[in-house]
Coordinates of N, CA and C in Angstrom, one line a residue:
M147 N -65.1 203.0 280.8 CA -65.7 201.9 279.4 C -65.1 200.6 279.2
R148 N -66.0 199.7 278.9 CA -65.2 198.7 278.7 C -64.9 198.1 277.2
I149 N -63.9 197.3 276.6 CA -63.4 196.8 275.8 C -64.1 197.4 274.8
G150 N -65.4 196.6 274.5 CA -66.8 196.5 273.3 C -67.3 197.9 272.5
E151 N -67.3 198.9 274.2 CA -68.4 199.9 274.4 C -66.9 200.9 273.7
L152 N -66.0 200.9 273.8 CA -64.7 201.3 273.3 C -64.5 201.5 272.1
A153 N -65.0 200.0 271.6 CA -64.9 199.7 269.8 C -65.7 200.1 269.3
A154 N -66.6 200.2 269.9 CA -68.0 200.2 268.7 C -67.9 202.0 269.0
R155 N -67.7 202.9 269.8 CA -67.5 203.8 269.8 C -66.3 204.9 268.8
A156 N -65.1 203.7 268.9 CA -63.9 204.1 267.9 C -64.1 204.1 266.8
G157 N -65.2 202.9 266.4 CA -65.6 202.6 264.8 C -64.4 201.1 264.6
T158 N -64.1 200.4 265.3 CA -62.8 199.2 265.3 C -63.6 198.1 266.0
T159 N -62.9 197.3 265.8 CA -63.3 196.0 266.8 C -62.4 195.8 268.1
T160 N -62.7 194.8 269.2 CA -62.2 194.2 270.1 C -60.6 193.9 269.9
R161 N -60.6 192.6 268.6 CA -59.0 192.5 268.6 C -58.2 193.8 267.9
T162 N -58.9 194.7 267.6 CA -57.6 195.5 267.0 C -57.0 196.2 268.2
L163 N -58.4 196.5 268.8 CA -57.9 197.4 270.6 C -56.7 196.4 270.9
R164 N -57.4 194.7 271.2 CA -55.5 194.4 271.9 C -54.9 194.1 271.3
Y165 N -54.5 194.4 270.0 CA -53.9 194.8 268.9 C -52.7 195.8 269.0
Y166 N -53.5 197.0 269.8 CA -52.6 198.4 269.9 C -52.3 198.1 271.3
E167 N -53.1 197.4 271.8 CA -52.4 197.3 273.5 C -50.7 196.7 273.7
A168 N -51.1 195.5 272.8 CA -49.9 194.4 272.5 C -48.7 195.4 271.8
R169 N -49.1 196.2 270.8 CA -48.1 196.8 270.6 C -47.3 198.4 271.5
G170 N -48.2 198.8 272.5 CA -47.9 199.7 273.3 C -48.8 200.6 272.9
L171 N -49.5 200.9 272.5 CA -50.5 202.2 271.8 C -51.4 202.3 273.0
L172 N -51.9 201.3 273.1 CA -53.3 201.7 274.0 C -53.1 201.2 275.2
P173 N -53.1 202.0 276.9 CA -53.0 202.0 277.5 C -53.8 200.2 278.1
A174 N -53.2 199.6 278.8 CA -53.6 198.5 279.4 C -53.9 198.7 280.9
R175 N -55.2 198.7 281.3 CA -55.5 198.9 282.5 C -56.8 197.9 282.8
R176 N -56.8 197.6 284.0 CA -57.7 196.8 284.4 C -58.6 197.1 285.5
G177 N -59.8 197.0 285.6 CA -60.5 197.2 287.1 C -60.7 195.9 287.6
N178 N -60.7 196.6 289.3 CA -61.3 194.8 290.3 C -61.5 194.2 289.6
N179 N -62.4 194.0 288.7 CA -63.3 192.6 288.1 C -62.1 192.0 286.9
G180 N -61.1 192.4 286.7 CA -60.3 192.3 285.8 C -60.2 192.7 284.5
Y181 N -61.6 193.5 284.5 CA -62.0 193.7 282.7 C -60.9 194.8 282.5
R182 N -61.0 194.8 280.6 CA -59.9 196.2 280.7 C -61.0 197.0 280.7
T183 N -60.3 198.4 281.1 CA -61.1 200.1 281.4 C -60.4 200.8 280.7
Y184 N -61.3 201.8 280.3 CA -60.9 202.9 279.3 C -61.3 203.9 279.2
D185 N -61.1 205.4 279.5 CA -61.6 206.5 279.1 C -62.0 207.0 278.2
E186 N -62.3 208.9 278.0 CA -62.3 209.5 276.8 C -60.8 209.6 276.2
D187 N -60.1 209.8 277.3 CA -58.7 210.1 276.2 C -58.2 208.8 275.8
D188 N -58.5 207.8 276.0 CA -58.4 206.5 275.2 C -59.1 206.5 273.7
L189 N -60.3 207.0 274.1 CA -61.2 207.4 273.1 C -60.8 208.5 271.6
K190 N -59.8 209.5 272.6 CA -59.6 210.3 271.6 C -58.0 209.9 271.0
L191 N -57.1 208.9 271.3 CA -55.9 208.5 271.5 C -56.6 207.4 270.4
L192 N -57.5 206.6 270.0 CA -57.6 206.1 268.9 C -58.2 206.8 267.7
R193 N -58.7 207.9 267.8 CA -59.7 208.5 267.2 C -58.1 209.5 266.1
Q194 N -57.1 209.3 267.4 CA -56.0 210.2 266.2 C -55.2 209.1 265.3
I195 N -55.2 207.9 266.0 CA -54.5 206.6 265.3 C -55.1 206.4 264.1
R196 N -56.7 206.6 264.3 CA -57.9 206.6 262.7 C -57.6 207.2 261.9
T197 N -57.3 208.4 262.2 CA -57.1 209.4 261.2 C -56.1 209.3 260.4
L198 N -54.7 209.4 261.4 CA -53.5 209.4 260.8 C -53.5 207.9 259.9
Q199 N -54.0 207.2 259.9 CA -54.1 205.8 259.4 C -54.7 206.1 258.0
D200 N -56.2 206.6 258.2 CA -56.9 206.8 256.8 C -55.9 208.0 256.4
F201 N -55.1 209.1 256.2 CA -53.6 209.3 255.6 C -52.8 208.2 255.2
G202 N -52.7 207.1 255.2 CA -51.8 206.3 254.7 C -50.4 206.4 255.9
F203 N -50.5 206.3 257.3 CA -49.6 206.5 257.9 C -49.7 204.7 258.5
D204 N -48.7 204.2 258.5 CA -48.4 202.8 259.5 C -48.9 203.6 260.4
L205 N -49.2 202.2 261.8 CA -49.4 202.0 262.8 C -48.1 202.6 263.5
E206 N -47.0 202.1 263.2 CA -45.5 202.8 264.0 C -45.4 204.3 264.0
E207 N -45.9 204.7 262.8 CA -46.2 206.3 262.3 C -46.6 207.3 263.2
T208 N -47.8 206.4 263.4 CA -48.8 207.2 265.0 C -48.2 207.0 266.3
R209 N -47.1 206.8 266.5 CA -46.9 206.4 267.6 C -46.4 207.7 268.4
P210 N -45.5 208.7 267.8 CA -45.5 209.9 268.4 C -46.4 210.9 269.0
F211 N -47.5 210.5 267.9 CA -48.5 211.2 268.0 C -49.1 211.0 269.4
V212 N -49.8 209.7 269.6 CA -50.1 208.6 270.9 C -49.4 209.2 272.0
E213 N -47.8 209.4 272.0 CA -46.9 209.6 272.9 C -47.2 211.4 273.3
C214 N -47.4 212.0 271.8 CA -47.8 213.3 272.3 C -49.3 213.6 273.5
L215 N -50.3 212.6 272.9 CA -51.3 213.1 273.5 C -51.2 212.5 275.1
R216 N -50.6 211.7 275.3 CA -50.0 210.7 276.7 C -49.6 211.7 277.7
A217 N -49.3 212.6 277.0 CA -48.0 213.3 277.7 C -48.6 214.4 278.2
G218 N -50.2 214.4 277.9 CA -50.9 215.6 278.5 C -50.9 216.2 277.1
H219 N -50.7 216.4 276.2 CA -50.8 217.6 275.1 C -52.4 217.5 274.8
P220 N -52.9 218.7 274.3 CA -54.4 219.0 273.5 C -54.5 217.8 272.5
E221 N -53.6 217.9 271.8 CA -53.1 217.7 270.5 C -52.5 216.5 270.6
G222 N -52.5 215.7 269.0 CA -51.1 214.4 269.2 C -50.0 215.3 268.0
D223 N -50.4 216.1 267.2 CA -49.5 217.0 266.8 C -48.6 217.8 267.1
S224 N -48.8 218.3 268.2 CA -48.3 219.5 269.2 C -46.9 219.3 269.3
C225 N -46.1 218.0 269.5 CA -45.3 217.5 269.8 C -43.8 217.4 268.6
P226 N -42.8 217.7 269.1 CA -41.8 217.9 267.8 C -41.4 216.5 267.0
A227 N -41.6 215.4 267.9 CA -41.6 213.8 267.0 C -43.3 213.8 266.1
S228 N -44.1 214.1 266.6 CA -44.8 214.5 266.0 C -45.1 215.2 264.5
L229 N -44.5 216.4 264.3 CA -44.4 217.3 263.5 C -42.9 216.8 262.5
A230 N -42.1 216.0 263.0 CA -41.0 215.5 262.6 C -41.8 214.4 261.6
V231 N -43.0 213.7 261.9 CA -43.2 213.0 261.0 C -44.4 213.3 260.0
Y232 N -44.8 214.1 260.5 CA -45.7 214.8 259.2 C -44.7 215.5 257.7
R233 N -43.6 215.9 258.2 CA -42.5 216.4 257.5 C -41.8 214.9 256.8
R234 N -41.8 214.0 257.4 CA -41.2 213.1 256.6 C -42.1 212.5 255.7
K235 N -43.5 212.2 256.4 CA -45.1 211.4 255.4 C -44.9 212.7 254.0
L236 N -44.7 214.1 254.3 CA -45.2 214.5 252.7 C -43.7 214.6 252.3
G237 N -42.6 214.1 252.6 CA -41.7 214.1 251.8 C -42.0 212.8 250.9
E238 N -42.7 211.6 251.8 CA -42.7 210.3 250.8 C -44.0 210.5 250.2
L239 N -45.0 211.5 250.1 CA -46.0 211.7 249.5 C -45.3 212.7 248.0
D240 N -44.6 213.8 248.1 CA -43.9 214.5 247.0 C -43.6 213.6 246.4
A241 N -42.4 212.3 246.9 CA -41.7 211.6 245.7 C -42.9 210.6 245.1
L242 N -43.5 210.5 246.1 CA -45.0 209.5 245.1 C -45.5 210.0 243.8
I243 N -45.6 211.3 244.2 CA -46.9 212.4 243.2 C -45.4 212.2 242.3
G244 N -44.5 212.5 242.5 CA -42.8 212.6 241.3 C -43.0 211.8 240.2
E245 N -43.4 210.3 241.0 CA -43.4 208.7 240.7 C -44.4 209.0 239.7
L246 N -45.5 209.2 240.2 CA -46.7 209.0 239.3 C -46.5 209.9 238.3
Q247 N -46.4 210.9 238.3 CA -46.3 212.5 237.3 C -45.3 211.5 235.9
A248 N -44.2 211.2 236.6 CA -43.6 210.1 235.5 C -44.1 209.2 234.4
V249 N -45.0 208.1 235.7 CA -45.7 207.1 234.4 C -46.8 207.8 234.1
R250 N -47.3 209.0 234.4 CA -48.5 209.6 233.7 C -48.1 210.1 232.3
A251 N -47.0 210.8 232.3 CA -46.1 211.1 231.3 C -45.9 209.9 230.0
Q252 N -45.0 208.8 230.6 CA -44.8 207.6 230.2 C -46.0 206.9 229.0
V253 N -47.0 206.7 230.1 CA -48.3 206.3 229.6 C -49.1 207.6 228.9
G254 N -48.8 208.7 228.8 CA -49.9 209.6 227.6 C -48.5 209.5 226.3
Q255 N -47.5 209.6 226.5 CA -46.7 209.4 225.1 C -47.5 208.1 224.8
Q256 N -47.0 206.6 225.1 CA -47.7 205.3 224.6 C -49.0 205.8 223.8
L257 N -49.7 206.4 224.7 CA -50.8 206.6 224.1 C -50.9 207.3 222.7
E258 N -50.3 208.6 222.7 CA -50.5 209.1 221.5 C -49.4 208.4 220.5
R259 N -48.3 207.5 220.8 CA -47.9 207.0 219.6 C -48.6 206.1 219.1
A260 N -49.0 204.9 220.1 CA -50.7 204.1 219.5 C -51.8 205.0 218.8
E261 N -52.2 206.0 218.8 CA -53.0 206.5 218.3 C -52.6 207.1 217.0
R262 N -51.6 207.8 216.9 CA -50.8 207.8 215.9 C -50.6 206.5 215.0
A263 N -50.0 205.3 215.5 CA -50.1 204.3 214.8 C -51.2 204.1 214.3
R264 N -52.5 203.7 214.9 CA -53.6 203.8 214.6 C -54.5 204.4 213.1
A265 N -54.1 205.7 213.5 CA -54.6 206.2 212.7 C -53.6 206.6 211.1
E266 N -52.3 205.8 210.9 CA -51.5 205.5 210.2 C -52.0 204.2 209.3
L267 N -52.2 203.1 210.7 CA -52.9 202.0 209.3 C -54.5 202.4 209.0
A268 N -55.2 202.9 209.8 CA -56.7 203.4 209.3 C -56.4 204.1 207.6
A269 N -55.6 205.0 207.9 CA -55.3 205.6 206.3 C -54.6 204.8 205.7
D270 N -54.1 204.2 205.8 CA -53.5 202.9 204.9 C -54.5 202.1 204.0
A271 N -55.8 201.6 205.4 CA -56.6 200.9 205.1 C -57.3 201.2 203.8
E272 N -57.9 202.8 204.0 CA -58.6 203.3 203.0 C -58.2 203.3 201.6
V273 N -56.5 203.1 201.5 CA -56.3 203.1 200.0 C -56.3 201.8 199.9
P274 N -57.0 201.9 198.3 CA -56.6 200.1 197.5 C -55.9 199.0 197.7
G275 N -55.5 198.8 198.7 CA -54.7 197.1 198.7 C -54.0 197.8 199.8
G276 N -54.6 198.3 200.9 CA -53.8 198.9 202.1 C -54.2 197.8 203.0
P277 N -53.4 197.5 204.2 CA -53.6 196.9 205.0 C -54.7 197.0 206.2
E278 N -55.8 195.9 206.0 CA -56.4 195.7 207.4 C -56.0 195.7 208.9
P279 N -56.8 197.0 209.9 CA -56.4 197.0 211.0 C -56.9 195.4 211.6
V280 N -56.4 194.7 212.6 CA -56.3 194.2 213.1 C -55.7 193.7 214.7
C281 N -56.9 193.8 215.3 CA -56.3 193.7 216.9 C -55.7 192.6 217.6
E282 N -54.6 193.1 218.1 CA -53.8 192.1 218.9 C -54.4 191.0 219.9
L283 N -55.4 191.2 219.9 CA -55.9 190.8 221.1 C -56.7 189.0 220.4
G284 N -56.6 189.5 219.4 CA -57.6 188.0 218.7 C -58.6 188.5 217.8
G285 N -58.6 187.9 216.7 CA -59.6 188.3 216.2 C -60.0 189.6 214.7
D286 N -60.6 190.0 214.1 CA -60.5 191.0 213.5 C -61.9 191.8 214.2
H287 N -61.5 193.0 214.7 CA -62.3 194.1 215.3 C -62.4 194.8 214.4
R288 N -62.9 195.5 213.6 CA -62.9 196.7 212.4 C -64.3 197.3 213.0

């Protein structure tokens, strides 16, 4: 198949395919007419790249999976280098999850503090002569 058909079937653009070719991820085969030619294996390779990118893998992280497919393995993740990338990515994700959980805990504490302060202001406002709650963003929003 030609580059336009491959791009359409893979759900990408011909520009992206040329970029993958320049990066060595997609083979650069040419027919007798000088046009790029591709086959079903190339489509499988592109689907592997696309799936990994949807999972948050950067393009270079897909290389071991591509090489595994090119080596003739039925799946791109059956090679040791691919498994190592999976392990590394899981470690990165676990670290990010930990960071997000810490940020969430801090935001939750800030919310609790802010709600207590607001409740105290509201209680003081009900006492004759107590302060009126005022929004810090400007104006009196009671």
